Amino acid sequence: MLALLAALLVALPPGCGTSARDGTPDHYVFFRRDHARVADTSFLQHPQLVGAQLTYTWRELEPTPDQYAFDGIRERLTFLTAHGKRLFLQLQDVSFSETMVTPDYLRADTAYHGGIARKYEAGPDGVARFDGWVARRWDPAVRARYVRLLAALAHEFDGRIEGVVLAETSIGFDDPAQVPSGYTPDVYAAGVRDLLTAARAAFQQSCVVLYANFMPGEALPDQDRGFLRGVHTHAAAIGAGVGGPDVLPYRPFQRSHSLALIAQRPPGVLAAMAVQDGNLGDRDRRTGRRITVAELTAYAVTPLRLDYLFWGTEEPYFTAEVLPFLRTLPPR
């Protein structure tokens, strides 16, 4: 009986990943915030493209406390469903520019300690520079507000959308003078796990995927404090999926972090990754040869065993290479 209960607790939602369980990924187009492109005929009429992944920021979905703006999601979902396509949401609470992605009320209310923090990443020269904004994921008060957003989304869209992607875990505070209050790598890792638990509890039918690519405070394999491994282990324990925003098999840092852990994940754990800008322009450092769409797809199947592959629209690769190659695959 205990074994049965454990299996039920970690099982994937019934509507999640059912079509992608044949050893090959379902192919989606990652339109980012260019939502109008779901009407492109090259997408709608492509037999191998199962659906679209669209990005929405916390800021636009909850402009004021507990007042949710889901009309855009409703419109795109209705359109895609009418055309036999599915929808994956990517929820963004982190940016890599001056763009603010959290609601203004978080910054205005002292209960949320500013609500958001500036990130600083060290470059090759060792100098830490501003690298965007991240919601205070380690802050229980901020996290509680995000959990309410997840619950509201699930109340309306659970089972109607294919899944939800939580934004990447990789952040940095490499400038010691700019470390935000309350933050430590350990507290951050615990907050990430709590958010994933809340998302999985909210969405009982749609997929939940966390882009667990890197974690601050460690660098695998030499400096392993268990942060990234712990997040992947936790995802497997609660029936959530894992993934990342870049498929870069030539990069040693990616191979020792997200790519390695995704390839090593236990059977039955969902995995999804995005082919983002720069991925198809990447070159083998040994030969100088650029990766091909066929090679990247093969890598997604073996060793990664991906269930979902989200193709970015970077040109000239998308039109000249991605769409024609996908047409050579058997229709879904």
Coordinates of C-alpha atoms in Angstrom, one line a residue:
M1 CA 0.0 0.0 0.0
L2 CA 2.8 2.4 0.8
A3 CA 4.5 1.7 -2.5
L4 CA 1.2 2.4 -4.3
L5 CA 0.7 5.7 -2.5
A6 CA 4.2 6.7 -3.3
A7 CA 3.6 5.9 -7.0
L8 CA 0.5 8.0 -7.0
L9 CA 2.2 10.9 -5.5
V10 CA 5.0 11.1 -8.0
A11 CA 3.0 10.1 -11.1
L12 CA 2.8 12.6 -13.9
P13 CA -0.5 14.4 -14.4
P14 CA -2.8 12.3 -16.6
G15 CA -2.8 14.8 -19.5
C16 CA 0.9 15.4 -19.4
G17 CA 3.3 14.0 -21.9
T18 CA 1.0 11.3 -23.1
S19 CA 1.7 11.9 -26.8
A20 CA 5.5 12.2 -26.3
R21 CA 6.1 8.9 -24.6
D22 CA 7.3 7.0 -27.7
G23 CA 11.0 7.9 -27.3
T24 CA 10.9 11.0 -29.5
P25 CA 10.0 14.5 -28.5
D26 CA 7.0 16.5 -29.4
H27 CA 8.1 19.5 -31.4
Y28 CA 6.8 23.0 -30.5
V29 CA 7.7 26.5 -31.7
F30 CA 9.0 28.9 -29.1
F31 CA 7.5 32.2 -30.2
R32 CA 8.7 33.9 -27.0
R33 CA 6.6 37.1 -26.7
D34 CA 5.8 37.3 -30.4
H35 CA 2.4 35.8 -29.7
A36 CA 0.7 36.9 -33.0
R37 CA 3.0 34.5 -34.9
V38 CA 0.8 31.5 -33.8
A39 CA -1.2 32.5 -36.9
D40 CA 1.7 31.9 -39.3
T41 CA 0.7 29.3 -41.9
S42 CA 4.2 27.8 -41.8
F43 CA 3.4 26.8 -38.2
L44 CA -0.3 26.0 -38.5
Q45 CA 0.1 23.8 -41.5
H46 CA 3.2 22.0 -40.4
P47 CA 2.3 18.3 -39.5
Q48 CA 5.2 17.9 -37.1
L49 CA 4.6 21.0 -35.0
V50 CA 2.4 20.0 -32.2
G51 CA 2.0 23.4 -30.6
A52 CA 3.4 26.7 -29.4
Q53 CA 5.3 27.8 -26.4
L54 CA 4.5 31.4 -25.4
T55 CA 6.2 33.6 -22.7
Y56 CA 4.2 35.6 -20.2
T57 CA 5.7 37.8 -17.4
W58 CA 4.4 37.9 -13.9
R59 CA 4.0 41.6 -14.3
E60 CA 1.5 41.3 -17.2
L61 CA -0.5 38.5 -15.6
E62 CA -1.0 40.1 -12.2
P63 CA -0.9 43.9 -12.6
T64 CA -2.4 44.5 -9.2
P65 CA -2.8 42.1 -6.2
D66 CA -5.1 39.2 -7.0
Q67 CA -6.4 40.9 -10.2
Y68 CA -5.3 38.6 -13.0
A69 CA -5.1 39.5 -16.7
F70 CA -5.5 36.2 -18.5
D71 CA -7.3 37.4 -21.6
G72 CA -4.2 37.0 -23.8
I73 CA -3.8 33.4 -22.8
R74 CA -7.5 32.7 -23.4
E75 CA -7.3 34.2 -26.9
R76 CA -4.2 32.3 -27.9
L77 CA -5.5 29.0 -26.4
T78 CA -8.8 29.3 -28.2
F79 CA -7.0 30.0 -31.5
L80 CA -4.5 27.2 -31.1
T81 CA -7.2 24.7 -30.1
A82 CA -9.3 25.5 -33.1
H83 CA -6.3 24.7 -35.3
G84 CA -5.5 21.5 -33.6
K85 CA -2.4 22.9 -31.8
R86 CA -1.5 22.9 -28.1
L87 CA -0.1 25.6 -25.8
F88 CA 2.8 25.6 -23.4
L89 CA 3.2 28.6 -21.2
Q90 CA 6.5 29.9 -20.0
L91 CA 6.2 32.0 -16.9
Q92 CA 8.9 34.7 -16.6
D93 CA 10.0 36.1 -13.2
V94 CA 13.5 36.8 -14.4
S95 CA 15.0 39.0 -17.1
F96 CA 18.4 39.5 -18.6
S97 CA 18.0 43.2 -19.3
E98 CA 16.5 46.3 -17.7
T99 CA 13.1 44.9 -18.4
M100 CA 11.0 44.6 -15.2
V101 CA 9.0 41.3 -15.1
T102 CA 7.4 41.5 -11.7
P103 CA 4.3 43.6 -10.6
D104 CA 4.8 47.1 -9.4
Y105 CA 3.0 46.4 -6.1
L106 CA 5.8 44.1 -5.0
R107 CA 8.2 47.1 -5.1
A108 CA 5.8 49.5 -3.5
D109 CA 4.9 47.3 -0.4
T110 CA 7.6 46.9 2.2
A111 CA 6.3 43.5 3.1
Y112 CA 8.0 42.2 -0.1
H113 CA 11.4 43.8 0.6
G114 CA 11.5 45.3 -2.9
G115 CA 10.1 42.2 -4.5
I116 CA 12.8 42.0 -7.1
A117 CA 16.6 42.1 -7.1
R118 CA 19.3 43.2 -9.6
K119 CA 21.5 40.4 -10.9
Y120 CA 25.3 40.7 -11.4
E121 CA 27.3 38.2 -13.5
A122 CA 31.1 38.1 -13.7
G123 CA 32.4 38.2 -17.3
P124 CA 35.6 36.6 -18.6
D125 CA 37.6 39.5 -17.2
G126 CA 36.2 38.8 -13.7
V127 CA 34.3 42.0 -13.5
A128 CA 30.7 41.7 -12.3
R129 CA 28.2 43.6 -14.4
F130 CA 24.4 44.1 -14.2
D131 CA 22.6 41.2 -15.9
G132 CA 18.9 41.8 -15.4
W133 CA 16.3 41.3 -12.7
V134 CA 15.0 38.3 -10.7
A135 CA 12.0 38.1 -8.4
R136 CA 13.1 37.4 -4.8
R137 CA 12.4 33.7 -5.1
W138 CA 14.1 33.1 -1.7
D139 CA 11.7 35.5 0.0
P140 CA 8.7 33.7 1.5
A141 CA 6.4 36.7 1.2
V142 CA 7.3 37.1 -2.5
R143 CA 7.1 33.4 -3.1
A144 CA 3.6 33.3 -1.6
R145 CA 2.4 35.9 -4.1
Y146 CA 3.8 33.8 -7.0
V147 CA 2.1 30.7 -5.6
R148 CA -1.2 32.5 -5.8
L149 CA -0.6 33.3 -9.4
L150 CA 0.1 29.7 -10.1
A151 CA -3.1 28.6 -8.4
A152 CA -5.1 31.1 -10.4
L153 CA -3.6 29.9 -13.6
A154 CA -4.3 26.3 -12.7
H155 CA -7.8 27.0 -11.7
E156 CA -8.6 28.2 -15.2
F157 CA -6.2 26.4 -17.5
D158 CA -5.2 23.1 -15.8
G159 CA -5.8 20.3 -18.3
R160 CA -6.6 22.8 -21.1
I161 CA -2.9 23.7 -21.7
E162 CA -0.2 21.2 -22.3
G163 CA 2.0 22.5 -19.6
V164 CA 3.8 25.3 -17.7
V165 CA 7.5 26.1 -17.8
L166 CA 9.0 27.8 -14.8
A167 CA 11.9 30.1 -15.8
E168 CA 15.5 29.1 -15.4
T169 CA 17.1 28.7 -12.0
S170 CA 20.4 30.2 -13.1
I171 CA 21.0 33.6 -11.5
G172 CA 24.1 35.4 -10.1
F173 CA 25.1 37.9 -7.5
D174 CA 28.8 38.0 -8.4
D175 CA 29.3 41.5 -7.0
P176 CA 29.7 41.1 -3.2
A177 CA 28.5 44.6 -2.6
Q178 CA 25.2 43.9 -4.4
V179 CA 24.0 40.7 -2.7
P180 CA 20.3 41.2 -1.8
S181 CA 19.0 41.0 1.7
G182 CA 18.0 37.5 2.9
Y183 CA 19.7 35.7 0.0
T184 CA 22.1 32.8 0.4
P185 CA 22.6 29.9 -2.1
D186 CA 21.1 27.5 0.4
V187 CA 18.0 29.6 1.0
Y188 CA 17.6 30.2 -2.7
A189 CA 17.7 26.4 -3.5
A190 CA 15.1 25.8 -0.9
G191 CA 12.9 28.5 -2.4
V192 CA 13.2 27.0 -5.9
R193 CA 12.1 23.6 -4.6
D194 CA 9.1 25.2 -2.7
L195 CA 8.0 27.0 -5.9
L196 CA 8.2 23.7 -7.9
T197 CA 6.2 21.9 -5.2
A198 CA 3.5 24.6 -5.4
A199 CA 3.3 24.5 -9.2
R200 CA 3.0 20.7 -9.2
A201 CA 0.3 20.9 -6.5
A202 CA -1.6 23.5 -8.5
F203 CA -1.5 21.7 -11.9
Q204 CA -2.9 18.3 -11.5
Q205 CA -3.4 17.6 -15.3
S206 CA -1.0 19.8 -17.3
C207 CA 2.8 19.3 -17.2
V208 CA 5.0 21.3 -14.9
V209 CA 8.6 21.8 -16.1
L210 CA 11.4 23.7 -14.3
Y211 CA 14.3 25.0 -16.3
A212 CA 16.9 23.8 -13.8
N213 CA 20.0 24.6 -15.7
F214 CA 22.5 26.0 -13.1
M215 CA 22.4 27.0 -9.5
P216 CA 24.3 29.8 -7.8
G217 CA 26.9 28.9 -5.3
E218 CA 28.3 25.8 -7.1
A219 CA 30.0 24.8 -10.3
L220 CA 29.8 21.1 -11.3
P221 CA 31.5 18.8 -11.2
D222 CA 34.3 20.1 -9.0
Q223 CA 32.2 22.3 -6.7
D224 CA 29.1 20.3 -6.1
R225 CA 27.1 21.5 -3.1
G226 CA 24.0 19.5 -4.1
F227 CA 21.9 22.5 -5.2
L228 CA 21.2 21.5 -8.8
R229 CA 21.2 17.8 -8.1
G230 CA 18.8 18.5 -5.2
V231 CA 16.4 20.4 -7.5
H232 CA 16.4 17.5 -10.1
T233 CA 15.9 14.9 -7.3
H234 CA 13.0 16.9 -5.9
A235 CA 11.4 17.2 -9.3
A236 CA 11.6 13.5 -9.8
A237 CA 10.1 12.9 -6.3
I238 CA 7.0 15.0 -6.9
G239 CA 6.3 14.2 -10.6
A240 CA 7.5 17.4 -12.1
G241 CA 9.6 17.8 -15.2
V242 CA 13.1 19.3 -15.8
G243 CA 14.7 21.0 -18.6
G244 CA 16.7 24.1 -19.7
P245 CA 16.7 27.0 -22.1
D246 CA 19.6 26.0 -24.3
V247 CA 20.5 22.7 -26.1
L248 CA 24.3 23.2 -26.4
P249 CA 26.0 19.8 -26.5
Y250 CA 29.4 21.3 -27.5
R251 CA 29.6 23.5 -24.3
P252 CA 31.5 21.8 -21.4
F253 CA 29.7 23.9 -18.8
Q254 CA 26.3 22.8 -20.1
R255 CA 27.4 19.2 -20.4
S256 CA 28.5 19.1 -16.7
H257 CA 25.3 20.7 -15.5
S258 CA 21.8 20.5 -17.0
L259 CA 22.6 18.3 -19.9
A260 CA 24.2 15.6 -17.7
L261 CA 21.5 15.6 -15.1
I262 CA 18.7 15.5 -17.8
A263 CA 20.4 12.5 -19.5
Q264 CA 20.8 10.8 -16.1
R265 CA 17.2 11.4 -14.8
P266 CA 15.2 8.3 -13.8
P267 CA 12.8 6.7 -16.2
G268 CA 9.4 8.4 -16.2
V269 CA 10.7 11.9 -15.3
L270 CA 9.6 14.4 -18.0
A271 CA 12.1 16.6 -19.8
A272 CA 11.7 19.5 -22.1
M273 CA 14.3 21.9 -23.6
A274 CA 14.3 25.0 -25.8
V275 CA 16.5 25.6 -28.8
Q276 CA 17.1 29.3 -28.3
D277 CA 19.0 32.0 -30.1
G278 CA 22.6 31.0 -30.7
N279 CA 22.1 27.3 -30.3
L280 CA 22.0 26.4 -34.0
G281 CA 25.0 28.8 -34.6
D282 CA 27.1 27.0 -32.1
R283 CA 30.3 25.3 -33.3
D284 CA 32.3 22.3 -32.2
R285 CA 35.4 23.8 -30.5
R286 CA 37.6 21.0 -31.9
T287 CA 36.6 21.1 -35.5
G288 CA 34.9 24.5 -36.0
R289 CA 31.9 22.8 -37.6
R290 CA 28.5 24.2 -36.8
I291 CA 25.9 21.8 -35.4
T292 CA 23.1 20.8 -37.7
V293 CA 19.4 20.5 -37.0
A294 CA 19.6 16.8 -37.5
E295 CA 22.5 16.4 -35.0
L296 CA 20.7 18.5 -32.4
T297 CA 17.5 16.5 -32.8
A298 CA 19.4 13.3 -32.5
Y299 CA 21.1 14.6 -29.3
A300 CA 17.6 15.5 -28.0
V301 CA 16.6 11.8 -28.5
T302 CA 19.9 10.2 -27.3
P303 CA 21.1 10.8 -24.7
L304 CA 18.6 13.4 -23.5
R305 CA 15.4 11.4 -24.1
L306 CA 13.5 14.7 -24.3
D307 CA 9.7 14.6 -24.3
Y308 CA 9.3 18.1 -25.6
L309 CA 11.6 20.2 -27.8
F310 CA 10.8 23.9 -28.2
W311 CA 12.3 25.4 -31.4
G312 CA 13.2 29.1 -31.4
T313 CA 12.6 31.2 -34.5
E314 CA 16.1 32.5 -35.0
E315 CA 16.8 33.1 -38.6
P316 CA 18.1 32.0 -41.0
Y317 CA 18.0 28.7 -39.3
F318 CA 14.3 28.4 -38.5
T319 CA 12.9 28.9 -42.0
A320 CA 15.9 27.4 -44.0
E321 CA 16.7 24.4 -41.8
V322 CA 14.3 23.7 -38.9
L323 CA 11.0 23.7 -40.7
P324 CA 12.3 21.6 -43.7
F325 CA 14.0 19.1 -41.5
L326 CA 11.0 18.5 -39.3
R327 CA 9.0 17.7 -42.4
T328 CA 11.2 14.7 -43.0
L329 CA 10.0 13.2 -39.7
P330 CA 6.9 11.1 -39.4
P331 CA 3.8 13.1 -38.6
R332 CA 2.7 13.1 -34.9

